[in-house]
mmCIF file of C-alpha atoms in Angstrom:
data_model
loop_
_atom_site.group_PDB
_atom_site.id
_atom_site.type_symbol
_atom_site.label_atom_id
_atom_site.label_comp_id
_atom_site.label_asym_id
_atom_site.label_seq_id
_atom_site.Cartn_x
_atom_site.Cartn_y
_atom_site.Cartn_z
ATOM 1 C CA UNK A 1 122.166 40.686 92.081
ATOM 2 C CA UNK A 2 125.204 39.439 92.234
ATOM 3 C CA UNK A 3 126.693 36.603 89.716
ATOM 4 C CA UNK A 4 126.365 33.056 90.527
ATOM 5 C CA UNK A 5 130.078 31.747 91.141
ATOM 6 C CA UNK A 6 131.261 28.937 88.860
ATOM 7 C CA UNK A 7 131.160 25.446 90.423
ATOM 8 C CA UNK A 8 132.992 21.923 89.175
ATOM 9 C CA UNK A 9 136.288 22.085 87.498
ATOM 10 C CA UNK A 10 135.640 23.393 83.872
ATOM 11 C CA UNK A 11 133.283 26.486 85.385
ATOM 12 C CA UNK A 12 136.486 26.909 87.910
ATOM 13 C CA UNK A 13 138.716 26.853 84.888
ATOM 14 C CA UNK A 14 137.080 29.146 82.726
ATOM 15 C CA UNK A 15 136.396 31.526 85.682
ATOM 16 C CA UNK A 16 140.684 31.760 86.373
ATOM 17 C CA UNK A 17 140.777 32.762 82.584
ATOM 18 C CA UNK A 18 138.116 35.479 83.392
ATOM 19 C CA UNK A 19 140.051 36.893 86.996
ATOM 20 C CA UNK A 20 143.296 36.727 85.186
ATOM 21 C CA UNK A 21 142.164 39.025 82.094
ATOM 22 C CA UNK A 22 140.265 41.628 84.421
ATOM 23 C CA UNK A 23 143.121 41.331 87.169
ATOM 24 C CA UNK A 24 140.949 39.986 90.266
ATOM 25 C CA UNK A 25 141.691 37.857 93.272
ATOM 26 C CA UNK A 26 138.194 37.093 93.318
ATOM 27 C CA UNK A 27 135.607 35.514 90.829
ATOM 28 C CA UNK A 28 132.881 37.415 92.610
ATOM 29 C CA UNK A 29 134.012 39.727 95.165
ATOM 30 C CA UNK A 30 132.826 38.142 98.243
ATOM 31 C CA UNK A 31 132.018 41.708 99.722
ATOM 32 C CA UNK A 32 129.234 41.888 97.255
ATOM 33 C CA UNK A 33 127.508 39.187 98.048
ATOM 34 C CA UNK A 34 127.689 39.208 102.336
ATOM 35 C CA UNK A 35 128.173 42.128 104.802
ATOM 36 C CA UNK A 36 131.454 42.163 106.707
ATOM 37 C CA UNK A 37 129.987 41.596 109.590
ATOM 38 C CA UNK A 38 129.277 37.854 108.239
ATOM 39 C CA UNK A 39 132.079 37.291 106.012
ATOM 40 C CA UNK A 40 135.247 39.217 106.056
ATOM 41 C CA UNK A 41 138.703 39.276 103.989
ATOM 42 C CA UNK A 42 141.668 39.059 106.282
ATOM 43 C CA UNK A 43 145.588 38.593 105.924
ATOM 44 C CA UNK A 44 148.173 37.042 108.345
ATOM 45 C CA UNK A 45 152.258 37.473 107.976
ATOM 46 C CA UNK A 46 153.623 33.789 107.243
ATOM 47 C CA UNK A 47 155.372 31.439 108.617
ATOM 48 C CA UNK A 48 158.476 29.540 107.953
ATOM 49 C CA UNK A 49 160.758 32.877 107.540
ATOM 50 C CA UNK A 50 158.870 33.968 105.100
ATOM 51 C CA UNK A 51 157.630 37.697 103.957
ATOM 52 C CA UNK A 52 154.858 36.645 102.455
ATOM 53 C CA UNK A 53 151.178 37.738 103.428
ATOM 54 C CA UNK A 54 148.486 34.784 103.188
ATOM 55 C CA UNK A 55 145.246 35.950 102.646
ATOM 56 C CA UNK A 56 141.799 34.554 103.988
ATOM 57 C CA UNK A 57 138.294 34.570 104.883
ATOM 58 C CA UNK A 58 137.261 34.568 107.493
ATOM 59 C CA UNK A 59 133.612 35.061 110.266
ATOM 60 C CA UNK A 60 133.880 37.640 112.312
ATOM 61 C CA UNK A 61 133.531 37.636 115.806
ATOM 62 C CA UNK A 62 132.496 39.967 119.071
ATOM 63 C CA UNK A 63 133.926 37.419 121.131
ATOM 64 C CA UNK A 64 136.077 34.116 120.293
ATOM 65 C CA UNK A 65 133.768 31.288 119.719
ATOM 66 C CA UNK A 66 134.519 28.186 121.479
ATOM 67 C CA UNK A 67 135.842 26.541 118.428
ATOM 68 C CA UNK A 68 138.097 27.929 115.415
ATOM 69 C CA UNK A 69 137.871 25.771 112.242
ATOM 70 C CA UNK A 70 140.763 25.949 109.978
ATOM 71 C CA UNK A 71 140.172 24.928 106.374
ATOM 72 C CA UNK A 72 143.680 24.719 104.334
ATOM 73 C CA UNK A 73 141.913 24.609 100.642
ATOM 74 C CA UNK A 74 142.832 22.738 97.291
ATOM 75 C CA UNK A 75 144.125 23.496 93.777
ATOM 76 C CA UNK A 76 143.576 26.033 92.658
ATOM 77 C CA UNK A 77 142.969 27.724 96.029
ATOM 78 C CA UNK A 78 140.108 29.790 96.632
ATOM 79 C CA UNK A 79 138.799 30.706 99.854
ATOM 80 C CA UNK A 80 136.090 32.098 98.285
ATOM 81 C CA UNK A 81 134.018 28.885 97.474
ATOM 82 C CA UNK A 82 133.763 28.440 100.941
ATOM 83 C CA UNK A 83 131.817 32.178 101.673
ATOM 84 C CA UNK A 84 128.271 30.165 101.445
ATOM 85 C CA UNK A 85 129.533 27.772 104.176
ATOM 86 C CA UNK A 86 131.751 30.736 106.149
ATOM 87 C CA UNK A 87 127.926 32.666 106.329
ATOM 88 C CA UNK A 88 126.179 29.485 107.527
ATOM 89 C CA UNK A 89 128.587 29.090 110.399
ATOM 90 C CA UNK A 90 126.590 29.382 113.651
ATOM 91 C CA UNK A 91 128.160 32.234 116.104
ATOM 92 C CA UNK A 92 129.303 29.700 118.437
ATOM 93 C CA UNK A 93 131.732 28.673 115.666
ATOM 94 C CA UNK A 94 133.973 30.403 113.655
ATOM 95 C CA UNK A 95 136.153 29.790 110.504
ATOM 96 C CA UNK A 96 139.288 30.833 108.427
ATOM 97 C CA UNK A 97 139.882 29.372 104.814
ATOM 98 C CA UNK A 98 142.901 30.457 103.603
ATOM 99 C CA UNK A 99 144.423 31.290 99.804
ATOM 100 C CA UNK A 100 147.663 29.408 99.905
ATOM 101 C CA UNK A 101 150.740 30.623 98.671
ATOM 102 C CA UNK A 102 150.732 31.099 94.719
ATOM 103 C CA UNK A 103 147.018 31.379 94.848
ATOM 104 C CA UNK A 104 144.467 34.188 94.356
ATOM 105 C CA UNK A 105 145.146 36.981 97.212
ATOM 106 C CA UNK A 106 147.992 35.533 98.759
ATOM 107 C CA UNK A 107 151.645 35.426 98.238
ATOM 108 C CA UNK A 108 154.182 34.819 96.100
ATOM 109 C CA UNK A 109 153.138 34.841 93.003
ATOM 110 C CA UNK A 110 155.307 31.996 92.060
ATOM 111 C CA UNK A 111 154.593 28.465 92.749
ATOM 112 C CA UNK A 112 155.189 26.628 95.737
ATOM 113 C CA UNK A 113 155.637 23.250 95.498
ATOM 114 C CA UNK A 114 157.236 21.562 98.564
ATOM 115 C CA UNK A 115 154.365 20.702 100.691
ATOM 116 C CA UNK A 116 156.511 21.409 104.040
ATOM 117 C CA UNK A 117 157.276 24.823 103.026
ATOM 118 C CA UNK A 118 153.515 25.441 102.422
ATOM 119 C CA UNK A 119 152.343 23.960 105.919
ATOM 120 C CA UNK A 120 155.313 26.008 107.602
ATOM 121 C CA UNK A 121 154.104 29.134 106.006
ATOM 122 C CA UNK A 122 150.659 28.531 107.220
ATOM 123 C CA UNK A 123 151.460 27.855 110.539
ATOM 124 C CA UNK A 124 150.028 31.028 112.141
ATOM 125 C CA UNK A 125 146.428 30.469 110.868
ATOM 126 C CA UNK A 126 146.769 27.984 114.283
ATOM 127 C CA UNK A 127 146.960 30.530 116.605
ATOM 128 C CA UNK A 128 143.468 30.445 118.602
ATOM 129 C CA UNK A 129 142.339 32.718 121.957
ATOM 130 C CA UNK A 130 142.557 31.462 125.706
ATOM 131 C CA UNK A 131 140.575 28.274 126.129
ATOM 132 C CA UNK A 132 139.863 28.587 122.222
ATOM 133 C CA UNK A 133 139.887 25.202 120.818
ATOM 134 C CA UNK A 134 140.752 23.930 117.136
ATOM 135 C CA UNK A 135 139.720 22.108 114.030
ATOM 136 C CA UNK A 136 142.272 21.917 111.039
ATOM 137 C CA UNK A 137 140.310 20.557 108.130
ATOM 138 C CA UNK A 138 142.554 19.798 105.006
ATOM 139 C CA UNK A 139 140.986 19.776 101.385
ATOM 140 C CA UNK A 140 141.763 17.955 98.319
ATOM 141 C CA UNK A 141 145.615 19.308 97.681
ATOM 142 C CA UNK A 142 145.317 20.726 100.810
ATOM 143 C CA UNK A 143 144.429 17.255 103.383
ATOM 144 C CA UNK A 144 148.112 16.439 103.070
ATOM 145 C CA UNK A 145 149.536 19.902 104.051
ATOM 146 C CA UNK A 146 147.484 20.093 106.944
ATOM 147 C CA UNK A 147 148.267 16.905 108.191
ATOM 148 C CA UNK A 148 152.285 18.065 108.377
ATOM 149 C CA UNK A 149 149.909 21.292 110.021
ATOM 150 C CA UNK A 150 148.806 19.333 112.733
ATOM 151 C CA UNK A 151 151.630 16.991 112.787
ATOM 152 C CA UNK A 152 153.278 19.633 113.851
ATOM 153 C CA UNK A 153 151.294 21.712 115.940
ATOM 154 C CA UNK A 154 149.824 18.466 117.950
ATOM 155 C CA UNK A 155 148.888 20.625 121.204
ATOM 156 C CA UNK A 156 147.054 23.024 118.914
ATOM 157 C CA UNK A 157 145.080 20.939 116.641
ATOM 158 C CA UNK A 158 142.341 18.922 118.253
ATOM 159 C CA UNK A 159 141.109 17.563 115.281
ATOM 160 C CA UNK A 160 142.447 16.841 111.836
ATOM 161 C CA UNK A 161 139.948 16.603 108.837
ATOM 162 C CA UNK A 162 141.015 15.277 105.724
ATOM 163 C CA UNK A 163 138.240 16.528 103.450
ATOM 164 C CA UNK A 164 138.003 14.827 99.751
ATOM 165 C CA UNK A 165 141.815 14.623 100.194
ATOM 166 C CA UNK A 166 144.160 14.224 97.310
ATOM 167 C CA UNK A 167 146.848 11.569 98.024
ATOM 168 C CA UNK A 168 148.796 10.987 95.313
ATOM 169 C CA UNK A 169 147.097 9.236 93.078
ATOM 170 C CA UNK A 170 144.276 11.001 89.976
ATOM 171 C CA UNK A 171 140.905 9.860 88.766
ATOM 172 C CA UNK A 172 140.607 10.628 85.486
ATOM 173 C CA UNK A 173 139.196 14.323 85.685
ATOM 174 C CA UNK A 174 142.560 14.987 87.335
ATOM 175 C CA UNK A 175 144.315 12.973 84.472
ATOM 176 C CA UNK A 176 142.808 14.656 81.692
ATOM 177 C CA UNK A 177 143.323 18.317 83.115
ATOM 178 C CA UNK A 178 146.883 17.547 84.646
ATOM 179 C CA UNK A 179 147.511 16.073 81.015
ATOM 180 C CA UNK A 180 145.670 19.169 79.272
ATOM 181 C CA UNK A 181 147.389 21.860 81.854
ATOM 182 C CA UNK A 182 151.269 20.313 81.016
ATOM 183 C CA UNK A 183 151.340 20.738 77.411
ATOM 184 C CA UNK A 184 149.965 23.876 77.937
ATOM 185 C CA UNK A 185 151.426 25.791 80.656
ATOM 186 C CA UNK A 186 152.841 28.532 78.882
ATOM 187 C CA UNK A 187 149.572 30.146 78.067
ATOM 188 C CA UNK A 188 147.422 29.182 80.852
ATOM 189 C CA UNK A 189 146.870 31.840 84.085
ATOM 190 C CA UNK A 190 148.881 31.779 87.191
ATOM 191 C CA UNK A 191 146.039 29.991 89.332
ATOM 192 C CA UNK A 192 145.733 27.172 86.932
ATOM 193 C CA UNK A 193 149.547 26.869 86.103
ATOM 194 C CA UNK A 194 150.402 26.529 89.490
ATOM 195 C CA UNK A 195 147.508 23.803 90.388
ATOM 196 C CA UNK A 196 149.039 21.826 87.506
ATOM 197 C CA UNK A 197 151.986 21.417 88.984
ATOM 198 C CA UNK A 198 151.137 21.190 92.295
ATOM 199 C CA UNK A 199 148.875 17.889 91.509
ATOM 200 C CA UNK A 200 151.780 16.695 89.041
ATOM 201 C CA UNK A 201 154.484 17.372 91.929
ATOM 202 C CA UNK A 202 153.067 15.759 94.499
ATOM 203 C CA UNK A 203 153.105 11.981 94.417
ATOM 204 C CA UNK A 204 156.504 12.402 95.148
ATOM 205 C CA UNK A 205 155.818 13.892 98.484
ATOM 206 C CA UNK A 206 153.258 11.229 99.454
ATOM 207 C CA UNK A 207 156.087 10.342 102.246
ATOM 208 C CA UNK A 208 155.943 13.689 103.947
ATOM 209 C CA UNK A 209 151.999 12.927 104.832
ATOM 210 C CA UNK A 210 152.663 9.120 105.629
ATOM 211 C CA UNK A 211 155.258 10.460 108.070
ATOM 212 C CA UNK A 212 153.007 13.192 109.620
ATOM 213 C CA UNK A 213 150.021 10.408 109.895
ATOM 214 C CA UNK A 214 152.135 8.349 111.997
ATOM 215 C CA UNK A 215 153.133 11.413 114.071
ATOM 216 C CA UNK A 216 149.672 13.145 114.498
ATOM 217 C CA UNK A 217 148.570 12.616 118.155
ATOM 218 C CA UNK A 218 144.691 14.010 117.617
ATOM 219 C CA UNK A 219 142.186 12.416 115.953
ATOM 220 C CA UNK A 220 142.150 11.752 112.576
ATOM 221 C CA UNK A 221 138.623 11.811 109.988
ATOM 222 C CA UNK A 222 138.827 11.005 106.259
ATOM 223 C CA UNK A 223 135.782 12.362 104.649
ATOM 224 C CA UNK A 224 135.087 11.799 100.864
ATOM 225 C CA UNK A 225 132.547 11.151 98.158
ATOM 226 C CA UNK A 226 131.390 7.937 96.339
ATOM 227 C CA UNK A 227 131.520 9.688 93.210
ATOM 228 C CA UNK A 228 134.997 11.647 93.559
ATOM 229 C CA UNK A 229 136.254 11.448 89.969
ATOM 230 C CA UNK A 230 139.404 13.525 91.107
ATOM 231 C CA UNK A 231 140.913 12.074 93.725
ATOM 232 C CA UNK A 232 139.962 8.513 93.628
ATOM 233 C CA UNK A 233 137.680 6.746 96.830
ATOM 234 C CA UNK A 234 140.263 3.976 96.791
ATOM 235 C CA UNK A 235 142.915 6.103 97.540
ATOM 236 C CA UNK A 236 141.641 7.410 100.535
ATOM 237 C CA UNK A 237 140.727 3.764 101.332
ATOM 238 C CA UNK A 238 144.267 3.205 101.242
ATOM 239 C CA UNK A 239 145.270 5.781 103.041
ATOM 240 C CA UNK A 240 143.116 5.292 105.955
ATOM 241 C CA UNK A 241 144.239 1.448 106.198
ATOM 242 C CA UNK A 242 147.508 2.831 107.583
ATOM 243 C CA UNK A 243 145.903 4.345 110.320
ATOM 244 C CA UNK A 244 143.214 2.528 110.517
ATOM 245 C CA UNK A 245 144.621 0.513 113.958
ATOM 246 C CA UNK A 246 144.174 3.666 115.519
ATOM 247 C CA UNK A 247 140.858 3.972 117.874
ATOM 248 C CA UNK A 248 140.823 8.005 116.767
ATOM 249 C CA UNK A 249 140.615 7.080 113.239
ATOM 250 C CA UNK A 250 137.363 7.745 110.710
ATOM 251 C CA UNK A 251 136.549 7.354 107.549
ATOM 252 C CA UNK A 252 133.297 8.384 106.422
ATOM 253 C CA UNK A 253 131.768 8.210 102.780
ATOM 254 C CA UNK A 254 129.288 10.432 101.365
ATOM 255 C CA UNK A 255 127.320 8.699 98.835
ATOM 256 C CA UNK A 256 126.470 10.294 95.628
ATOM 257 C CA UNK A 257 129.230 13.264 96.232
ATOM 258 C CA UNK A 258 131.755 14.539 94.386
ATOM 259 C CA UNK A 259 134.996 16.111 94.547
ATOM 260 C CA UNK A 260 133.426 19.457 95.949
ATOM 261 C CA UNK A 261 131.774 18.621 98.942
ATOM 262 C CA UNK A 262 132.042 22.352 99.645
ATOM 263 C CA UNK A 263 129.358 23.283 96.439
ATOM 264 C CA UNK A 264 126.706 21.649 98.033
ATOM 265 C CA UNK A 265 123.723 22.554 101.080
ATOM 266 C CA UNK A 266 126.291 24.238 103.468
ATOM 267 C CA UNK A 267 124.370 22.822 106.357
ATOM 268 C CA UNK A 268 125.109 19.653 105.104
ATOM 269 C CA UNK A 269 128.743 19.588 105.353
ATOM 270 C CA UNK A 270 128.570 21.930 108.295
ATOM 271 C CA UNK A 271 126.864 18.740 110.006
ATOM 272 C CA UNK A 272 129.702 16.325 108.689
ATOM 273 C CA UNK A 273 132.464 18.595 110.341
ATOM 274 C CA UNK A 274 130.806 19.183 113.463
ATOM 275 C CA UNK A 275 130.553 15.193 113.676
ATOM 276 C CA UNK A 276 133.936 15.585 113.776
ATOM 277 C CA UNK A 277 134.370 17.734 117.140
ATOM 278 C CA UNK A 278 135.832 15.718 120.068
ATOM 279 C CA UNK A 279 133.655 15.135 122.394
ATOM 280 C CA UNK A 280 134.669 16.331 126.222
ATOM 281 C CA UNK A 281 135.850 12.946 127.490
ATOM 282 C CA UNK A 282 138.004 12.473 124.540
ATOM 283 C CA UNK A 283 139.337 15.616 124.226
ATOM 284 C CA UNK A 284 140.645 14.984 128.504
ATOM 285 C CA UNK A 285 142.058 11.245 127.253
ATOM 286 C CA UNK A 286 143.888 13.212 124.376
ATOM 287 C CA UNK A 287 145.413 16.035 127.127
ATOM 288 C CA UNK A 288 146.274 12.876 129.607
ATOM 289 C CA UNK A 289 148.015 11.444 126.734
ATOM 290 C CA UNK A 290 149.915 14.689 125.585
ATOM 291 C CA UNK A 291 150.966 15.266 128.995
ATOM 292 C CA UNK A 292 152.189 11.451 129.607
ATOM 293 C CA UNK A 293 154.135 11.965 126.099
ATOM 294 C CA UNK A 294 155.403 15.309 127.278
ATOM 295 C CA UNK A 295 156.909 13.887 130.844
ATOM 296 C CA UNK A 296 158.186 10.830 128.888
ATOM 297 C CA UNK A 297 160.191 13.221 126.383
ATOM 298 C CA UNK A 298 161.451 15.203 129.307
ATOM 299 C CA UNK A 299 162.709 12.304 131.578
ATOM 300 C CA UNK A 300 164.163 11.321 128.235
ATOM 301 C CA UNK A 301 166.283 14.765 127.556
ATOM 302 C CA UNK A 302 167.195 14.208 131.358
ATOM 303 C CA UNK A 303 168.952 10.624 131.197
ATOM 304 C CA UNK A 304 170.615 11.882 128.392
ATOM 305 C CA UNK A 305 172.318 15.029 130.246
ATOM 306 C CA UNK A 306 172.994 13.447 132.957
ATOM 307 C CA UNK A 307 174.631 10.184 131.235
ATOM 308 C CA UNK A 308 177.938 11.533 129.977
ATOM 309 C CA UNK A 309 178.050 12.894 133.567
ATOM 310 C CA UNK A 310 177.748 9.377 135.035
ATOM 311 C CA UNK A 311 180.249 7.783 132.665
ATOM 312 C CA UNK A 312 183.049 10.701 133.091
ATOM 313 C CA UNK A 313 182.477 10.543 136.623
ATOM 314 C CA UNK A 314 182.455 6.210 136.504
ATOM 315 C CA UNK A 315 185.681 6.473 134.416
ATOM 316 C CA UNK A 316 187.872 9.119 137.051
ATOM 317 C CA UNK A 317 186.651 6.508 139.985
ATOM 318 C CA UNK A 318 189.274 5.827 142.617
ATOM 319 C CA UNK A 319 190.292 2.104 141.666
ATOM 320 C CA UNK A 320 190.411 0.088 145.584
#
């Protein structure tokens, strides 16, 4: 039988002290536990310029489901505590949860901090088959790199889920191990020293996701716990008042949850993300407005080619 995998942050902890001493990518190799016909390791080339490859799980399919889900994880970054949800998935569904860069399988093995560099290296995990349609879901760490995802990619992305996101601001489980993980970075593994400072690094960046908020054309769900004792409830209350003017904009609680939504039933938080599909008449309002934007840009890019034409042509005027 294979071993249970470690869930909350000390069992996490420990178990990067265990991967890094044995030299895995994996806690428990997610091949032992589900065929690859259910749950599969995968890689993609990044984005950005980059040589890196990013490596992710992923559900097989014969034939592309209607709707790809996209789940851009938190620190440290493990796809693989998302395999019991990734075999749950019903087959007209299917999901990739990435490792991002500095983490488990993917590369570099140095750390990554600049959130922009991060979503521009996971850019191709959007790429989706004819008439395929998307979800991005963002968690912890990882809500504010996919909203400069979707930001981004708005024709792409047809909904953005920020899942238990982290925003800048620590309860005080975050404190203590941010505090803990500084003054001791020198002997702590890779994973762990690199989710350090990524949480430490990024209040500083809190801009770059206020920005992409205001940008983001889809809609927009903030999901998080009533017990999240890493990143704090108000926070995301405070977060969502920004864009809270918006009719696309959700915030839902989940009382009694954590920080790892993603350690609980998986049909339970399967049901909170399919909540979060557009329905059919919003998704055509969403395309009307994309395409309005697109011919507004356009006539835009036109008055301004054919201004300097009108005022050389105004200035060389025959004077009567």
């Amino acid at each position: 039988m294979a071993r249970k995998r470690p869930k909350g942050v000390l069992e996490i902890g420990w178990a990067c002290f265990e991967s890094a001493a044995t030299g895995r990518i994996e806690h428990v190799p997610t091949a032992v536990c589900y065929p690859e016909t259910l749950v599969r390791r995968t890689s993609v080339q990044a984005g950005g310029g980059h040589a890196w490859r990013i490596s992710a799980l992923t559900t097989p399919r014969k034939r592309a489901a209607p709707w790809k889900i996209v789940v851009v994880t938190g620190a440290p970054s493990w796809a693989e505590y998302w395999a019991p949800v990734l075999a749950a998935l019903p087959a007209n569904r299917e999901m990739l949860v990435v490792d991002r860069p500095g983490f488990a399988g993917s590369e570099p093995v140095e750390y990554v901090g600049d959130i922009r560099v991060q979503a521009a290296a996971l850019a191709p995990l959007l790429e989706t088959a004819p008439g395929q349609r998307l979800m991005l879901v963002g968690q912890s760490y990882g809500a504010a790199i996919a909203a400069l995802m979707a930001a981004a990619a708005p024709r792409r992305v047809r909904s953005l889920v920020l899942l238990s996101g982290y925003f800048g601001e620590s309860g005080p489980t975050a404190k203590r191990l941010v505090d803990w993980g500084s003054k001791l970075l020198a002997f702590i593994p890779r994973d762990l020293k690199n989710a350090v400072r990524e949480v430490a690094g990024q209040p500083s960046q809190i801009e770059h996701l206020h920005r992409a908020l205001e940008q983001a054309t889809m809609p927009v769900h903030l999901i998080h716990g009533t017990r999240d004792d890493f990143a704090p409830l108000a926070a995301a209350e405070r977060l969502f008042a920004r864009i809270a003017h918006r009719s696309d904009a959700r915030f839902q609680t989940v009382e009694g949850a954590d920080h790892f939504l993603n350690d609980g039933p998986p049909d339970d938080l399967l049901a909170l993300l399919e909540a979060c599909l557009p329905a059919r008449g919003s998704e055509l309002s969403i395309w009307l407005r994309e395409a309005r934007d697109q011919v507004n840009r356009r006539l835009a890019a036109l008055r301004r080619r054919i201004a300097p034409h009108s005022a050389r042509d105004a200035a060389h005027a025959p004077v009567t």
